[in-house]
Amino acid sequence: MISHDQDFTAILALSGATQPSLINLRVSSVDASRIASLIVGATRAAEADLRSGAIVTIDDAGVRVHRLPIE
């Protein structure tokens, strides 16, 4: 899943869920091609984590991966 909704990210993190994986967008850019490029790059870099269950956050500073469940 891909979301810009921070509430959904919090619900997933706090629920103890192991799935679904989420790409969380926290970027200031509204350029669709730039956002698409960031998503593709993050998906490739975190593929194994996403398959296992993770929240991948993309922000202006880079990409962070948090494996699920969040403890």
mmCIF file of C-alpha atoms in Angstrom:
data_model
loop_
_atom_site.group_PDB
_atom_site.id
_atom_site.type_symbol
_atom_site.label_atom_id
_atom_site.label_comp_id
_atom_site.label_asym_id
_atom_site.label_seq_id
_atom_site.Cartn_x
_atom_site.Cartn_y
_atom_site.Cartn_z
ATOM 1 C CA MET A 1 0.000 0.000 0.000
ATOM 2 C CA ILE A 2 1.051 3.586 -0.569
ATOM 3 C CA SER A 3 -0.319 6.343 1.630
ATOM 4 C CA HIS A 4 0.151 9.971 2.498
ATOM 5 C CA ASP A 5 -2.199 9.534 5.478
ATOM 6 C CA GLN A 6 -0.182 9.671 8.694
ATOM 7 C CA ASP A 7 -3.123 8.353 10.726
ATOM 8 C CA PHE A 8 -3.067 5.090 8.754
ATOM 9 C CA THR A 9 0.659 4.745 9.438
ATOM 10 C CA ALA A 10 0.069 5.237 13.176
ATOM 11 C CA ILE A 11 -2.779 2.704 13.245
ATOM 12 C CA LEU A 12 -0.642 0.107 11.480
ATOM 13 C CA ALA A 13 2.320 0.739 13.786
ATOM 14 C CA LEU A 14 0.315 0.724 17.019
ATOM 15 C CA SER A 15 -1.862 -2.278 16.165
ATOM 16 C CA GLY A 16 0.975 -4.795 16.256
ATOM 17 C CA ALA A 17 0.168 -5.820 12.679
ATOM 18 C CA THR A 18 2.671 -7.721 10.566
ATOM 19 C CA GLN A 19 0.906 -6.909 7.262
ATOM 20 C CA PRO A 20 0.171 -5.096 5.008
ATOM 21 C CA SER A 21 3.397 -3.385 4.125
ATOM 22 C CA LEU A 22 3.144 0.341 3.592
ATOM 23 C CA ILE A 23 5.051 3.011 1.736
ATOM 24 C CA ASN A 24 4.442 6.194 3.709
ATOM 25 C CA LEU A 25 4.913 9.433 1.753
ATOM 26 C CA ARG A 26 6.025 12.473 3.743
ATOM 27 C CA VAL A 27 7.507 14.541 0.928
ATOM 28 C CA SER A 28 6.976 18.223 0.260
ATOM 29 C CA SER A 29 7.224 17.804 -3.523
ATOM 30 C CA VAL A 30 4.011 17.587 -5.510
ATOM 31 C CA ASP A 31 5.742 16.674 -8.777
ATOM 32 C CA ALA A 32 4.186 13.348 -9.809
ATOM 33 C CA SER A 33 7.192 12.105 -11.792
ATOM 34 C CA ARG A 34 9.559 12.839 -8.888
ATOM 35 C CA ILE A 35 7.273 11.072 -6.416
ATOM 36 C CA ALA A 36 6.938 8.086 -8.760
ATOM 37 C CA SER A 37 10.732 7.901 -9.058
ATOM 38 C CA LEU A 38 11.118 8.002 -5.267
ATOM 39 C CA ILE A 39 8.558 5.207 -4.855
ATOM 40 C CA VAL A 40 10.264 3.005 -7.448
ATOM 41 C CA GLY A 41 13.669 3.536 -5.848
ATOM 42 C CA ALA A 42 12.417 2.853 -2.335
ATOM 43 C CA THR A 43 10.519 -0.243 -3.475
ATOM 44 C CA ARG A 44 13.632 -1.669 -5.095
ATOM 45 C CA ALA A 45 15.842 -0.842 -2.109
ATOM 46 C CA ALA A 46 13.432 -2.265 0.473
ATOM 47 C CA GLU A 47 11.917 -5.135 -1.532
ATOM 48 C CA ALA A 48 12.774 -7.860 0.988
ATOM 49 C CA ASP A 49 11.465 -5.767 3.884
ATOM 50 C CA LEU A 50 8.229 -4.990 2.041
ATOM 51 C CA ARG A 51 7.679 -8.692 1.313
ATOM 52 C CA SER A 52 8.164 -9.534 4.994
ATOM 53 C CA GLY A 53 6.083 -6.649 6.368
ATOM 54 C CA ALA A 54 7.387 -3.131 6.840
ATOM 55 C CA ILE A 55 6.621 0.549 6.852
ATOM 56 C CA VAL A 56 8.889 2.347 4.402
ATOM 57 C CA THR A 57 8.844 6.088 4.937
ATOM 58 C CA ILE A 58 9.949 8.384 2.136
ATOM 59 C CA ASP A 59 10.587 11.965 3.194
ATOM 60 C CA ASP A 60 12.682 14.892 2.009
ATOM 61 C CA ALA A 61 15.710 13.539 3.917
ATOM 62 C CA GLY A 62 15.603 10.027 2.430
ATOM 63 C CA VAL A 63 14.104 6.609 3.113
ATOM 64 C CA ARG A 64 13.632 4.798 6.420
ATOM 65 C CA VAL A 65 12.486 1.203 6.929
ATOM 66 C CA HIS A 66 10.700 -0.097 10.016
ATOM 67 C CA ARG A 67 9.966 -3.824 10.082
ATOM 68 C CA LEU A 68 6.552 -4.903 11.294
ATOM 69 C CA PRO A 69 5.435 -5.398 13.938
ATOM 70 C CA ILE A 70 6.647 -2.145 15.487
ATOM 71 C CA GLU A 71 7.578 -2.730 19.121
#
